[in-house]
Amino acid sequence: MLPALRLLHDPVSYLEAQRRRYGPVFAIRFPGLPPEVFVTTAELAERVYALDAEGGRAGEVRRRFLEPMVGHHSLLTLDHEPWLRHRRLLTPPLHGRAVSGYRDDIARIAAEEIETWPLGTPFALRERVQRITLEVILRLVFGIDDARRLARLRVLIPRMMEAAGTVVLMLPPGVRERAASLPLRRVPFLGRFAELRAEVDGILYEEIARRRALAEAGADGGTGTDVLSRLMAARDEDGRPMPDRELRDELITMLQAGHETTATGLAWAFERLTRAPQALERLRREVDAGDDDRYLQAVVKEALRCRPVVWDVSRLVDVPLRLGGYEVPAGWFASPLIALIHRDPEAFPQPDVFRPERFLGPEAARANRAWQPFGGGRRYCVGAQLALLEMRVIIAEVLRRVEPLPADPGRPERQRMQHVTLVPSRRARVVVRARTGSPQEARPR
Ligand code: HEM
């Protein structure tokens, strides 16, 4: 079987087999792409991340897949000076302190959704938590509060993401690049995606224009606490605001990078937790006591450790790079393979066991050093603090309201590849029961 097909079929086993056969550094050739050299220890990963200081062009690697969706001015796909300018503008609104103010809003959004969950009937948790993470992006990142626009985007965005998924998967890279360079509507295959994207863009530009008008009229346009308001108020080193086109691209970037990933992280957290009753019980006690969230933080870390959402992060190598006795030529990809780095027994003894305790106590320093679900170097995920906050708040809200159980207790879910992510094969199927004394208990069935 071709490497690409074996990887699709059972990614982690296939990659583990490569590591057993070739050691901690190995290469795979995927059709239509430069050869890719994977590294599977945290030390080697640091060597790759160090490229970010000069020329590990992460943007160029992603551009071929993502540009039709995120446009030309996205943090994901830019490199060099334009990337740095955008990174400086996006970092402050997504900083830990800035997003910590969203805690109560996230809890409210989560509670509204959890109240609609069926009791006693199996359902796929990932779809349901994705509604929460989408709502967080729409209301707290885009800052949209108009009911009509919100309702329209709730319908359009999942359709647009699905259409983009088929576009990305079904065209071979060379063809896709050529197609993406044409006006999208001329290619019938891409027409549906282009229509959805145009409608979403229309709503976003309306929203940007509305805020500008408010700001010019001296109303609250420039002082809102959502990420878009903060971005619109920001100025680069030359005192320039971000133009509308670039604002649009960065909004779609945060949507693209931020809502499905966080939902997948949450789905895995529940898939693992519901199969680890002791950890679940300890966490429930901590959430009920409400005065400490150290165990919750460790649970989130352990979920992202043993089931990392993004399985690898790549850099395009500019000048030859030595990695563990191998020389990677310029023009190849070098990629920390998060899925295996998080299974390195040196850093994470008994890697198959779900044990949040490894992030508490004396072994925590070693575990933290190798933990990298958000990548590393200068391209480290700019939304990591928001994602971690969402995961903590949403898990706590779920546990306060319901008791989650696995729908198929004897069958852990497989890691299935979906673009650059690994999702639970049955989308984290659970059954939930109302907790005694929770608002859910009083609900009519
Ligand atoms: C659990 C959820 C998430 C995971 C696992 C995740 C993971 C990642 C990873 C692995 C990277 C690549 C880092 C590298 O190349 O070294 C990345 C980049 C990025 N992420 Fe996230 N992410 C998550 C949530 C978010 C959120 C909520 C946002 C925004 C609201 C976001 C925005 C971005 C952006 C814009 C980049 C590109 C950064 C750059 O190249 O400078 N992510 N993320």
XYZ file of C-alpha atoms and ligand atoms in Angstrom:
488
model
C 0.000 0.000 0.000
C 1.257 3.558 -0.761
C 2.516 5.496 2.315
C -0.268 8.087 1.899
C -2.951 5.373 1.983
C -1.384 3.532 4.927
C -1.174 6.812 6.795
C -4.840 7.530 6.107
C -5.890 4.053 7.181
C -4.150 3.862 10.571
C -1.912 6.912 11.068
C -0.339 6.301 14.459
C 0.430 2.585 13.937
C 1.948 3.327 10.545
C 4.136 6.132 11.924
C 5.157 4.010 14.938
C 6.218 1.241 12.538
C 8.399 3.744 10.660
C 10.040 4.846 13.920
C 10.719 1.229 14.953
C 12.267 0.508 11.585
C 14.310 3.668 10.948
C 14.755 5.363 14.340
C 13.771 8.839 15.544
C 14.277 10.558 12.143
C 12.688 9.205 8.965
C 11.444 10.490 5.623
C 8.264 9.859 3.674
C 7.532 10.926 0.112
C 3.941 11.963 -0.580
C 2.908 12.336 -4.220
C 3.159 15.886 -5.532
C 5.006 17.245 -2.465
C 8.696 17.649 -1.521
C 10.057 14.745 0.592
C 9.161 15.193 4.262
C 11.587 14.402 7.096
C 9.825 13.634 10.382
C 11.444 13.986 13.806
C 9.988 12.162 16.802
C 11.718 13.582 19.900
C 11.257 16.971 21.559
C 15.019 17.724 21.293
C 15.041 17.234 17.533
C 11.794 19.192 17.221
C 13.532 22.185 18.846
C 16.111 22.140 16.028
C 13.312 22.419 13.488
C 11.457 25.150 15.394
C 14.732 27.088 15.591
C 14.426 27.586 11.808
C 11.622 30.068 12.442
C 14.175 32.705 13.408
C 15.484 32.787 9.819
C 13.774 30.819 7.153
C 11.622 27.813 8.045
C 8.802 28.859 5.807
C 5.782 27.438 7.615
C 3.508 29.756 5.631
C 4.608 28.406 2.274
C 3.950 24.816 3.392
C 0.387 25.705 4.369
C -0.348 28.073 1.507
C -1.015 25.396 -1.056
C -3.776 23.889 1.093
C -5.237 26.886 2.839
C -5.089 29.918 0.589
C -8.448 29.320 -1.161
C -10.092 29.596 2.260
C -7.984 32.087 4.218
C -6.818 34.393 1.402
C -3.435 36.056 0.856
C -3.125 37.894 4.185
C -3.356 35.141 6.761
C -1.039 34.461 9.678
C -1.204 30.807 8.680
C 0.150 31.324 5.186
C 2.361 34.445 5.354
C 6.135 34.317 5.912
C 8.911 36.787 6.693
C 8.108 40.497 7.197
C 4.353 40.432 6.346
C 3.918 37.490 8.755
C 5.731 39.346 11.550
C 3.588 42.467 11.039
C 0.390 40.408 11.356
C 1.724 38.346 14.238
C 2.433 41.538 16.195
C -1.121 42.724 15.599
C -2.848 39.425 16.416
C -0.866 38.418 19.487
C -2.124 41.027 22.008
C -5.883 40.366 21.518
C -5.306 36.603 21.894
C -2.930 36.872 24.834
C -3.841 34.970 28.037
C -4.790 38.117 29.958
C -6.921 39.462 27.123
C -8.896 36.231 26.668
C -9.337 35.554 30.394
C -12.164 38.121 30.308
C -14.135 35.714 28.073
C -14.483 33.063 30.804
C -18.064 33.886 31.863
C -19.271 34.340 28.295
C -17.816 30.966 27.285
C -19.497 29.342 30.300
C -22.839 30.916 29.332
C -22.552 29.813 25.699
C -21.629 26.277 26.847
C -24.494 26.070 29.352
C -27.042 27.095 26.682
C -25.830 24.290 24.402
C -25.512 21.591 27.090
C -29.125 22.200 28.090
C -30.207 20.939 24.678
C -28.311 17.635 24.922
C -30.471 14.503 24.879
C -30.460 12.540 28.144
C -30.024 8.768 28.052
C -29.624 8.551 24.233
C -26.205 8.117 22.547
C -24.975 11.057 20.453
C -21.722 12.297 18.857
C -20.262 14.818 21.283
C -17.916 16.409 18.749
C -20.757 17.977 16.717
C -22.306 19.378 19.885
C -19.112 20.914 21.308
C -18.334 22.323 17.871
C -21.507 24.400 18.132
C -20.044 25.900 21.310
C -16.619 26.613 19.803
C -18.208 28.130 16.671
C -20.367 30.362 18.837
C -17.246 31.474 20.750
C -15.589 32.522 17.491
C -18.705 34.298 16.201
C -19.565 36.166 19.383
C -16.248 36.697 21.193
C -13.716 36.715 18.352
C -15.810 38.336 15.567
C -17.968 40.171 18.145
C -21.181 39.703 16.147
C -24.331 40.305 18.166
C -26.878 40.902 15.421
C -29.280 37.910 15.596
C -29.861 37.741 11.840
C -26.151 37.705 10.956
C -25.432 35.163 13.680
C -28.190 32.856 12.462
C -26.952 33.067 8.862
C -23.302 32.390 9.794
C -24.278 29.394 11.971
C -25.694 27.797 8.819
C -23.154 29.012 6.256
C -19.894 28.299 8.083
C -20.296 24.533 8.611
C -21.341 24.234 4.928
C -18.363 26.283 3.765
C -15.931 24.229 5.890
C -17.382 21.021 4.499
C -17.139 22.267 0.901
C -13.526 23.367 1.521
C -12.766 19.898 2.917
C -13.891 18.184 -0.257
C -11.946 20.656 -2.392
C -8.761 20.023 -0.445
C -9.120 16.270 -0.375
C -10.240 15.579 -3.882
C -7.766 17.521 -6.011
C -4.146 16.371 -6.303
C -1.801 19.161 -5.100
C -0.553 20.264 -8.568
C -4.096 20.534 -9.965
C -5.324 22.214 -6.806
C -2.651 24.889 -7.034
C -3.509 25.625 -10.649
C -7.245 25.673 -9.848
C -6.715 27.928 -6.842
C -4.887 30.478 -8.983
C -7.964 30.839 -11.257
C -10.966 32.927 -10.267
C -12.771 30.290 -8.174
C -16.129 30.520 -9.893
C -14.732 29.444 -13.284
C -14.000 25.948 -11.987
C -17.365 24.170 -11.609
C -15.990 21.899 -8.914
C -15.076 24.887 -6.764
C -18.233 26.848 -7.542
C -20.195 25.781 -4.483
C -17.331 26.650 -2.151
C -16.851 30.012 -3.876
C -20.560 30.879 -3.453
C -20.539 30.057 0.259
C -17.303 31.935 0.788
C -18.671 35.004 -1.026
C -21.749 35.047 1.226
C -19.679 34.677 4.415
C -17.301 37.413 3.190
C -20.264 39.699 2.502
C -21.428 39.386 6.114
C -17.919 39.931 7.486
C -17.340 43.052 5.375
C -20.724 44.422 6.494
C -19.696 43.855 10.093
C -16.308 45.559 9.576
C -17.998 48.552 7.875
C -20.546 48.814 10.709
C -17.776 48.905 13.323
C -15.788 51.506 11.374
C -18.871 53.695 11.137
C -19.446 53.346 14.885
C -15.813 54.176 15.639
C -15.951 57.259 13.377
C -19.160 58.394 15.058
C -17.357 58.114 18.395
C -19.566 55.223 19.529
C -18.165 51.970 20.938
C -16.738 50.697 17.596
C -13.133 50.962 18.695
C -13.506 49.903 22.300
C -15.334 46.538 22.123
C -13.677 43.639 23.938
C -14.006 41.136 21.084
C -10.896 40.225 19.075
C -12.082 42.035 15.902
C -12.590 45.333 17.778
C -9.146 45.031 19.303
C -7.614 44.259 15.903
C -9.370 47.233 14.333
C -8.056 49.509 17.066
C -4.486 48.168 16.741
C -1.800 49.988 14.717
C 1.386 48.548 13.260
C 4.844 50.053 13.817
C 4.188 52.704 11.159
C 0.902 53.646 12.793
C -1.241 51.936 10.113
C -4.479 50.066 10.905
C -5.126 46.688 9.282
C -6.960 47.125 5.929
C -10.417 45.487 5.543
C -9.167 42.765 3.206
C -6.537 41.712 5.760
C -9.054 41.862 8.612
C -11.332 39.541 6.647
C -8.495 37.088 5.999
C -7.500 37.015 9.673
C -11.104 36.494 10.818
C -11.424 33.489 8.520
C -7.990 32.337 9.708
C -9.118 32.295 13.342
C -12.278 30.480 12.317
C -10.352 27.954 10.221
C -7.602 27.359 12.787
C -9.629 27.776 15.926
C -13.053 26.185 16.058
C -12.828 22.640 14.708
C -9.463 22.096 16.412
C -10.784 23.109 19.817
C -13.912 20.994 19.327
C -11.746 17.995 18.437
C -9.589 18.576 21.539
C -12.747 18.569 23.664
C -14.134 15.477 21.947
C -10.919 13.586 22.717
C -10.886 14.854 26.293
C -14.307 13.263 26.853
C -13.488 10.133 24.850
C -10.479 9.540 27.149
C -12.015 10.764 30.417
C -15.132 8.620 30.130
C -12.842 5.584 29.820
C -10.754 6.620 32.866
C -13.327 6.570 35.712
C -10.828 7.428 38.464
C -9.578 10.536 36.682
C -13.165 11.541 35.882
C -14.196 11.157 39.513
C -11.227 13.166 40.796
C -11.980 15.900 38.286
C -15.678 15.971 39.192
C -14.792 16.411 42.873
C -12.440 19.296 42.036
C -15.031 21.002 39.789
C -17.706 20.651 42.506
C -15.382 22.088 45.162
C -14.736 24.997 42.766
C -11.632 26.471 44.427
C -8.794 24.918 42.450
C -8.407 23.961 38.805
C -4.983 22.300 38.837
C -6.351 18.856 38.073
C -8.548 20.266 35.299
C -5.462 21.866 33.740
C -3.624 18.540 33.953
C -6.580 16.714 32.371
C -6.616 19.133 29.432
C -2.859 18.729 28.988
C -3.041 14.956 29.160
C -5.907 14.832 26.631
C -3.895 16.979 24.184
C -0.809 14.866 24.993
C -2.213 11.439 24.265
C -4.587 12.575 21.520
C -2.926 15.626 19.906
C -5.355 17.279 17.501
C -2.710 18.348 14.958
C -0.434 15.421 14.196
C 2.533 17.241 12.647
C 3.783 20.759 11.951
C 6.011 21.436 8.963
C 8.685 23.863 7.906
C 10.087 24.296 4.402
C 13.879 24.113 4.780
C 15.799 27.033 3.201
C 19.388 25.863 3.762
C 20.546 22.261 4.476
C 19.723 21.235 8.040
C 21.414 18.531 10.152
C 18.990 16.420 12.159
C 20.247 13.457 14.199
C 22.981 12.416 11.780
C 20.965 13.170 8.629
C 21.238 16.173 6.370
C 17.919 17.528 5.136
C 18.460 19.288 1.788
C 17.047 22.759 1.086
C 13.593 22.491 -0.479
C 12.470 19.525 1.671
C 10.013 19.663 4.541
C 11.194 19.113 8.140
C 8.347 18.214 10.496
C 8.113 17.660 14.247
C 5.754 14.681 14.442
C 3.651 15.633 17.452
C 1.708 12.340 17.376
C 4.929 10.420 18.142
C 6.768 13.024 20.241
C 3.835 12.710 22.660
C 4.342 8.937 22.728
C 8.080 9.095 23.476
C 8.468 6.904 26.613
C 11.520 8.936 27.730
C 9.319 11.979 28.208
C 6.006 10.221 28.875
C 6.467 6.817 30.575
C 3.638 4.366 29.675
C 2.458 6.647 26.897
C -0.730 4.667 26.229
C -2.061 5.297 29.733
C -4.281 8.362 30.305
C -2.717 9.796 33.466
C -3.154 13.546 34.113
C -0.956 13.122 37.215
C 2.110 13.141 34.931
C 1.582 16.923 34.659
C 1.541 17.353 38.450
C 4.350 16.705 40.918
C 8.057 16.019 40.237
C 7.687 14.461 36.752
C 5.774 17.511 35.434
C 8.867 19.451 34.339
C 9.991 16.630 32.034
C 6.463 16.179 30.609
C 5.969 19.916 30.055
C 9.257 20.210 28.162
C 8.141 17.680 25.557
C 4.456 18.713 25.406
C 3.758 20.555 22.143
C 0.171 20.234 20.897
C 0.370 23.876 19.730
C 3.665 23.492 17.824
C 6.673 25.613 18.725
C 9.161 28.309 17.766
C 7.917 31.654 16.531
C 4.964 30.003 14.740
C 3.580 28.607 18.026
C -0.250 28.642 17.893
C -1.375 32.220 18.496
C -4.770 30.978 19.788
C -3.390 28.495 22.345
C -4.513 30.479 25.410
C -8.032 30.872 24.065
C -8.197 27.151 23.172
C -6.991 26.073 26.630
C -9.425 28.422 28.362
C -12.305 27.116 26.234
C -11.389 23.524 26.982
C -11.237 24.114 30.741
C -14.443 26.126 30.947
C -16.474 23.805 28.691
C -15.318 20.602 30.444
C -16.248 22.109 33.836
C -19.671 23.238 32.556
C -20.396 19.762 31.183
C -19.414 18.041 34.439
C -21.480 20.458 36.548
C -24.568 19.622 34.543
C -24.393 16.031 33.337
C -22.665 12.721 33.888
C -20.996 11.621 30.628
C -20.476 7.908 29.875
C -18.984 6.246 26.790
C -21.697 4.984 24.403
C -19.495 1.952 23.591
C -17.441 1.362 26.763
C -15.437 -1.605 25.470
C -14.358 0.104 22.250
C -11.957 3.073 22.405
C -12.265 5.301 19.335
C -9.545 5.188 16.677
C -7.536 8.255 15.620
C -8.868 8.998 12.145
C -7.078 11.455 9.874
C -8.987 14.525 8.740
C -6.632 16.881 6.845
C -3.947 17.906 9.365
C -5.940 16.672 12.357
C -6.721 13.357 14.064
C -10.390 13.056 15.040
C -12.162 10.327 17.071
C -13.464 7.715 14.619
C -17.035 7.802 15.985
C -16.869 11.527 16.851
C -16.780 10.775 20.602
C -20.081 8.957 21.064
C -21.391 9.392 24.591
C -24.531 9.012 26.644
C -25.219 11.662 29.268
C -27.330 11.419 32.409
C -28.572 14.366 34.436
C -26.668 14.973 37.672
C -28.662 15.065 40.866
C -29.577 18.647 41.663
C -28.459 19.999 38.258
C -30.793 22.145 36.089
C -30.874 19.178 33.661
C -32.536 16.941 36.240
C -35.624 19.137 36.350
C -35.939 19.143 32.564
C -38.941 17.413 30.955
C -37.778 14.343 28.960
C -7.048 22.790 20.707
C -7.068 23.749 19.794
C -5.918 24.117 18.908
C -4.838 23.373 18.523
C -4.518 21.924 18.888
C -4.012 24.214 17.684
C -2.813 23.813 17.137
C -2.021 24.619 16.336
C -0.760 24.202 15.767
C -0.095 22.843 15.976
C -0.291 25.236 15.026
C 1.002 25.263 14.207
C 2.154 25.712 15.085
C 3.504 25.541 14.421
O 3.586 25.517 13.175
O 4.510 25.415 15.142
C -1.244 26.317 15.131
C -1.109 27.546 14.507
C -2.077 28.518 14.539
N -3.240 28.514 15.284
Fe -3.864 27.042 16.533
N -4.609 25.445 17.564
C -5.765 25.438 18.302
C -6.634 26.505 18.489
C -6.505 27.736 17.888
C -7.385 28.869 18.104
C -8.566 28.896 19.099
C -6.981 29.867 17.268
C -7.494 31.277 17.068
C -8.578 31.783 17.556
C -5.821 29.361 16.554
C -5.121 30.080 15.603
C -3.921 29.672 15.032
C -3.177 30.474 14.063
C -3.607 31.824 13.491
C -2.005 29.766 13.774
C -0.866 30.197 12.846
C 0.221 30.861 13.688
C 1.435 31.338 12.876
O 1.790 30.698 11.886
O 2.027 32.361 13.279
N -5.562 28.082 16.963
N -2.287 25.928 15.942
